[in-house]
Short mmCIF file of C-alpha atoms in Angstrom, two decimals:
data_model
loop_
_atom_site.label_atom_id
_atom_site.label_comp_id
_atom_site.label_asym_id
_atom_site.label_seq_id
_atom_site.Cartn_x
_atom_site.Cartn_y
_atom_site.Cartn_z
CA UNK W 1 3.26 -12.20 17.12
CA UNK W 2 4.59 -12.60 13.82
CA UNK W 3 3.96 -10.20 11.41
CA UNK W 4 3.77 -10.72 7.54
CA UNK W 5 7.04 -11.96 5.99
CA UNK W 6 7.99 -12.02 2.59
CA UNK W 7 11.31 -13.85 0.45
CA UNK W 8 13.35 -12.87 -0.98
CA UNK W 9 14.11 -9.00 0.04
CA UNK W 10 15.75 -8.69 -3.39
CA UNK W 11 15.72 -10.24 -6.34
CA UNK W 12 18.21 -9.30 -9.33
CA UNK W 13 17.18 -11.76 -12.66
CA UNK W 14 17.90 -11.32 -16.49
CA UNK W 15 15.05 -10.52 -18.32
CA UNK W 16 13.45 -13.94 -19.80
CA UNK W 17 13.99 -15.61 -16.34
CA UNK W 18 11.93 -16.87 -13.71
CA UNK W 19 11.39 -15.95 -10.49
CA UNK W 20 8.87 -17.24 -7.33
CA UNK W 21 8.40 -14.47 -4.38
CA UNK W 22 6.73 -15.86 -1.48
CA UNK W 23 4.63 -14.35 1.28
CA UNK W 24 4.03 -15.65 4.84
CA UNK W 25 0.77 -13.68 6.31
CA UNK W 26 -0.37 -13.22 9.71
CA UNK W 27 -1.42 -16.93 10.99
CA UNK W 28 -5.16 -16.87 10.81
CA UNK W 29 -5.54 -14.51 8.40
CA UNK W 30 -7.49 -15.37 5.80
CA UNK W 31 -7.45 -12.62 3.15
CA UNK W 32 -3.94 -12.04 1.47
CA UNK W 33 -3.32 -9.36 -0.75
CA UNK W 34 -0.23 -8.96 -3.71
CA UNK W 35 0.32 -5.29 -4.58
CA UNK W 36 3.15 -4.07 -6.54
CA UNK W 37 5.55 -0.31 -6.69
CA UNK W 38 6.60 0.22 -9.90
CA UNK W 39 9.77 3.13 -9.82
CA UNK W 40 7.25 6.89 -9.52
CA UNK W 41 4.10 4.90 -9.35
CA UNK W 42 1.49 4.50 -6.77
CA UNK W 43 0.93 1.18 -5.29
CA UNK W 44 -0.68 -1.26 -7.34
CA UNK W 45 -3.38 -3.87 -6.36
CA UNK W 46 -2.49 -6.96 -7.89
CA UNK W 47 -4.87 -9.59 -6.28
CA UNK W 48 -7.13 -10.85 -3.51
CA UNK W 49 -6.96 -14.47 -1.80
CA UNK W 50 -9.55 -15.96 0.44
CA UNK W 51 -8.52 -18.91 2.09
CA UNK W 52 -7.10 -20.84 -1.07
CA UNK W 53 -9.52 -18.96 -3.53
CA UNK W 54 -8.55 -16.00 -5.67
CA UNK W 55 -11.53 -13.41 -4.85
CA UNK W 56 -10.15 -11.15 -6.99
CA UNK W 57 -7.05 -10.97 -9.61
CA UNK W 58 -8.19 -8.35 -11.71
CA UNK W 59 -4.79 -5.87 -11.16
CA UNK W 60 -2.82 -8.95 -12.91
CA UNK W 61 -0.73 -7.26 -15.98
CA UNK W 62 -0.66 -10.57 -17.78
CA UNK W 63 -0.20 -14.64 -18.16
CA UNK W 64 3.09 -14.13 -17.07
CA UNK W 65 1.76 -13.64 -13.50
CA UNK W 66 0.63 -17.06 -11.53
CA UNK W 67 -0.20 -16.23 -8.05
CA UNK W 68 -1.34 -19.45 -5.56
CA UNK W 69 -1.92 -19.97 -2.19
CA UNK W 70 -2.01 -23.48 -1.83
CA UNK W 71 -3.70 -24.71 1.74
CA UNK W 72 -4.96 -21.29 2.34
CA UNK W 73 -1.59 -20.60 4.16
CA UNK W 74 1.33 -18.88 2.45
CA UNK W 75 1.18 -17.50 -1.14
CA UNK W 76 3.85 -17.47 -3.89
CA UNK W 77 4.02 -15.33 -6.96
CA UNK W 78 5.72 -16.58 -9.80
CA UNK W 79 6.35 -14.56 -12.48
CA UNK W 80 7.75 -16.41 -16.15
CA UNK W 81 9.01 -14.94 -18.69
CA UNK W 82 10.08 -11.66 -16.35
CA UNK W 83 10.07 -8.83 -18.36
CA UNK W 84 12.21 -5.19 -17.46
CA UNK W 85 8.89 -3.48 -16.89
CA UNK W 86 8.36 -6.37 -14.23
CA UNK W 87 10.71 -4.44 -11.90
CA UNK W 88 9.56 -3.03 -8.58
CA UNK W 89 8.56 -3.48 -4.74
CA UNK W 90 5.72 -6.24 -4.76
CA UNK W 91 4.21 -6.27 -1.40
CA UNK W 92 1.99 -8.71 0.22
CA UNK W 93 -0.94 -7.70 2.68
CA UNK W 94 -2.66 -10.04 5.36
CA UNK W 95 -5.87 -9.43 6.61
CA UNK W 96 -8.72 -10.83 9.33
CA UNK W 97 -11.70 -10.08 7.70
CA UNK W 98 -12.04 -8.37 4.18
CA UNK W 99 -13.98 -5.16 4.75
CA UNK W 100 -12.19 -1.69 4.60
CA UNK W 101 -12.29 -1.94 8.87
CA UNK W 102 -9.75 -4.63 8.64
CA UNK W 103 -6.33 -3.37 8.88
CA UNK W 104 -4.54 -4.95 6.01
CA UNK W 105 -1.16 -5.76 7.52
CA UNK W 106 2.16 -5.13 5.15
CA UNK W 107 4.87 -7.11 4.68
CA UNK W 108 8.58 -5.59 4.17
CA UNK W 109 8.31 -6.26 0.30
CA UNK W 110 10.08 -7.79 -2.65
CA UNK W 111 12.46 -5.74 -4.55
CA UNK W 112 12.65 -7.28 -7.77
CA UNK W 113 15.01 -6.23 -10.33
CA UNK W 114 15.01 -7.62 -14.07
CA UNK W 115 17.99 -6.78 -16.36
CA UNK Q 1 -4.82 7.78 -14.60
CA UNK Q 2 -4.89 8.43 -10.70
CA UNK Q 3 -7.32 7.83 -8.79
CA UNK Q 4 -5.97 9.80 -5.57
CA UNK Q 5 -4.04 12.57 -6.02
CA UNK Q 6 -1.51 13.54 -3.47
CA UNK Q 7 -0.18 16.60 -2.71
CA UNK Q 8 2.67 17.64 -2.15
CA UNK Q 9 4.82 14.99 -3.95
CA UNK Q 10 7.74 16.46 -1.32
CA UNK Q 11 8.18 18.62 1.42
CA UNK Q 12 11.10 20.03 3.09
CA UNK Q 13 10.66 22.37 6.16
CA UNK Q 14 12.22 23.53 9.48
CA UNK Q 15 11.32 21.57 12.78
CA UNK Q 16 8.41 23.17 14.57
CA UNK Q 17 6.62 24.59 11.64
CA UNK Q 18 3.12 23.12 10.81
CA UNK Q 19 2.35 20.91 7.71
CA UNK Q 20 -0.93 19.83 5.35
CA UNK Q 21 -0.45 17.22 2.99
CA UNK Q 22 -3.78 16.46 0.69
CA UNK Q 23 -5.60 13.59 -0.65
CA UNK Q 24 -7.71 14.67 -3.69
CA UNK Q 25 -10.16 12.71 -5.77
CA UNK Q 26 -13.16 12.76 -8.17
CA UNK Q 27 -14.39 9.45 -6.96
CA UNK Q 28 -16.44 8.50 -3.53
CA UNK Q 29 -14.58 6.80 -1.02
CA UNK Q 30 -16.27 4.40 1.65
CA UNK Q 31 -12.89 5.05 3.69
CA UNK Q 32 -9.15 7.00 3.72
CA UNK Q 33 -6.11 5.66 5.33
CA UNK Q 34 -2.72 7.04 5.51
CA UNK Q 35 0.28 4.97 5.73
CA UNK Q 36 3.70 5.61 6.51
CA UNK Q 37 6.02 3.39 4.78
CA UNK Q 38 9.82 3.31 5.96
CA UNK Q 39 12.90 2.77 3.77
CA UNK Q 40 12.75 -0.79 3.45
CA UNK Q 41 9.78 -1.82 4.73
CA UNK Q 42 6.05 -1.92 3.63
CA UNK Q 43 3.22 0.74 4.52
CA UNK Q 44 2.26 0.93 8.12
CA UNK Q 45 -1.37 2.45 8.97
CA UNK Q 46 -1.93 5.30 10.86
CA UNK Q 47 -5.57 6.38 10.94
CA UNK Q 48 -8.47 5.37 9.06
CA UNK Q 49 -12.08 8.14 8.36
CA UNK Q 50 -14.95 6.26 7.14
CA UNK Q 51 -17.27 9.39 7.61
CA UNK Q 52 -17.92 12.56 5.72
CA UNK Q 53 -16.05 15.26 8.20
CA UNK Q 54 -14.36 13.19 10.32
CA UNK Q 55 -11.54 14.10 12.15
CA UNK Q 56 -9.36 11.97 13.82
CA UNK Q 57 -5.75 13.04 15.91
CA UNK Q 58 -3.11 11.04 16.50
CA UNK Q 59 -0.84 13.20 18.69
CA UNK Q 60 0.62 16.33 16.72
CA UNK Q 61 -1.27 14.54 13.78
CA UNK Q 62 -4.64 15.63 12.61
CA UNK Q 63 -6.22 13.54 9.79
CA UNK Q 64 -9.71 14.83 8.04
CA UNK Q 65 -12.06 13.34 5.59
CA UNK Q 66 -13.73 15.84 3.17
CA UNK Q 67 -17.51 16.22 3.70
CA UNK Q 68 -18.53 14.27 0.19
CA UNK Q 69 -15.98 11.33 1.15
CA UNK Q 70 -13.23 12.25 -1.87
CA UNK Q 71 -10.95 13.54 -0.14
CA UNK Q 72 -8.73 14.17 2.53
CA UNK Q 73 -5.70 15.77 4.48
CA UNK Q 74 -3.23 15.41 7.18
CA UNK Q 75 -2.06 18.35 8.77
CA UNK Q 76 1.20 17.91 11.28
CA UNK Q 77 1.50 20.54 13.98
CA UNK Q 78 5.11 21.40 15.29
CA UNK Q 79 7.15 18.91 13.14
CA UNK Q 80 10.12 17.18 14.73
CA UNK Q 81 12.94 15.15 12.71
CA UNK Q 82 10.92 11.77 13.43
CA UNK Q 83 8.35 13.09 11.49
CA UNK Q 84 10.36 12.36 8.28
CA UNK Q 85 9.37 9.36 5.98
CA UNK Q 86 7.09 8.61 2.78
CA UNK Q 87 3.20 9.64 3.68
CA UNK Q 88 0.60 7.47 1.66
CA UNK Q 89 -3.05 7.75 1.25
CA UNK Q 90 -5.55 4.96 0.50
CA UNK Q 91 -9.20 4.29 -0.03
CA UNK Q 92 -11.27 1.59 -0.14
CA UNK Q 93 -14.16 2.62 -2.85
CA UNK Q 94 -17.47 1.92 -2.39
CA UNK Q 95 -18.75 -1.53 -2.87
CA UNK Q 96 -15.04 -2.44 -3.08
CA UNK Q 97 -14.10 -2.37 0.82
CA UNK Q 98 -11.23 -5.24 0.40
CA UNK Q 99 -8.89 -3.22 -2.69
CA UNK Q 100 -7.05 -0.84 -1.60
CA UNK Q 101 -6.43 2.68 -3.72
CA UNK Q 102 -3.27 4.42 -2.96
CA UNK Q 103 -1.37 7.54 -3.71
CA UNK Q 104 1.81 8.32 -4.42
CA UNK Q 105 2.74 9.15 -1.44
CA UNK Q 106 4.16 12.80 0.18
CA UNK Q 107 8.04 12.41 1.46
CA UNK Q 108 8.59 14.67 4.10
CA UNK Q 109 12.20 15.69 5.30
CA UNK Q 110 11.66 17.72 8.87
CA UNK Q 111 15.38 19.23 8.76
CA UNK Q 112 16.79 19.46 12.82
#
């Protein structure tokens, strides 16, 4: 079985540009889950989908962030103007149910670097 | 400021000696997990304690969960060279089972 994939591995933009990660979960999992590495920081939460529905996007920095899951099935992350201090690892997270019991499943991450 | 304080931040030691890496905070956890992420790839669960005291092994490794649920450690016995990699710990707070918490993570280097 599949597990979570995510595209691009890297991403190197100018600051000002845009750019659009995308994350494939586990099929039938319904809970996905953006988190984000910035260099000697923890991991981040950034937010919570449920099918199609954002449960939770309370660990978004700003506007610039638009996260959507259209058809409950993959999720993109687009992230206009990009900023310097929006460099880092996002990773996404796939999950069956939503409970801490639920092994949230990791994908290999985004490296995303903004001159 | 951190929720979950780990400890060390990195660790260099012989193969065969014994390890503890700890997972401190001031806030009630409904659950720990430590992860082991890989250069290159995302976090990858090992064990998860949802009680006060537990203890769980997972071969030479021995996780624990502190009595009032804030905090935790993983102690390796006998390291080997495979052992190296980033160690994170997580919680899920109470009431907030779905969002994750994690630490900075321990990076252990088991030198041959």
């Amino acid at each position: 079985e599949a597990g979570v994939t995510q595209f691009p591995s890297h991403s190197v933009i100018e600051k000002g540009q845009t750019v659009t990660l995308r994350c494939d979960p586990i099929s039938g999992h319904d809970n996905l889950y953006w988190y984000r590495r910035v260099m000697g920081k923890e991991i981040k939460f950034l937010l919570h989908f449920v099918k199609e529905s954002k449960q939770d996007e309370s660990g978004m920095p700003n506007n610039r962030f638009l996260a959507e899951r259209t058809g409950g099935t993959y999720s993109t992350l687009k992230v206009q103007p990009a900023e310097l201090e929006d460099s880092g690892v996002y990773f996404c997270a796939s999950s069956l149910g939503r409970t801490s019991y639920n092994e949230q499943f990791f994908g290999p991450g985004t490296r995303l670097t903004v001159l | 400021t951190q929720l979950l304080e780990q400890s060390p931040q990195f660790l260099s030691i012989q193969e065969g000696e014994n390890l503890t890496v700890y997972c401190n905070s001031s806030s009630v956890f409904s659950s720990l997990q430590w992860y082991r992420q890989e250069p290159g790839e995302g976090p990858v669960l090992l064990v998860t304690v949802v009680t006060g005291g537990e203890v769980k092994k997972l071969k030479r490794l021995t996780f624990q969960f502190g009595d009032a649920r804030k905090d935790s450690s993983l102690h390796i016995t006998a390291a080997q060279p495979g052992d190296t990699g980033l160690y994170l710990c997580a919680g899920c707070r109470m009431n907030r089972d779905d969002k994750i918490i994690f630490g900075k993570g321990t990076r252990l280097h088991i030198l041959p």
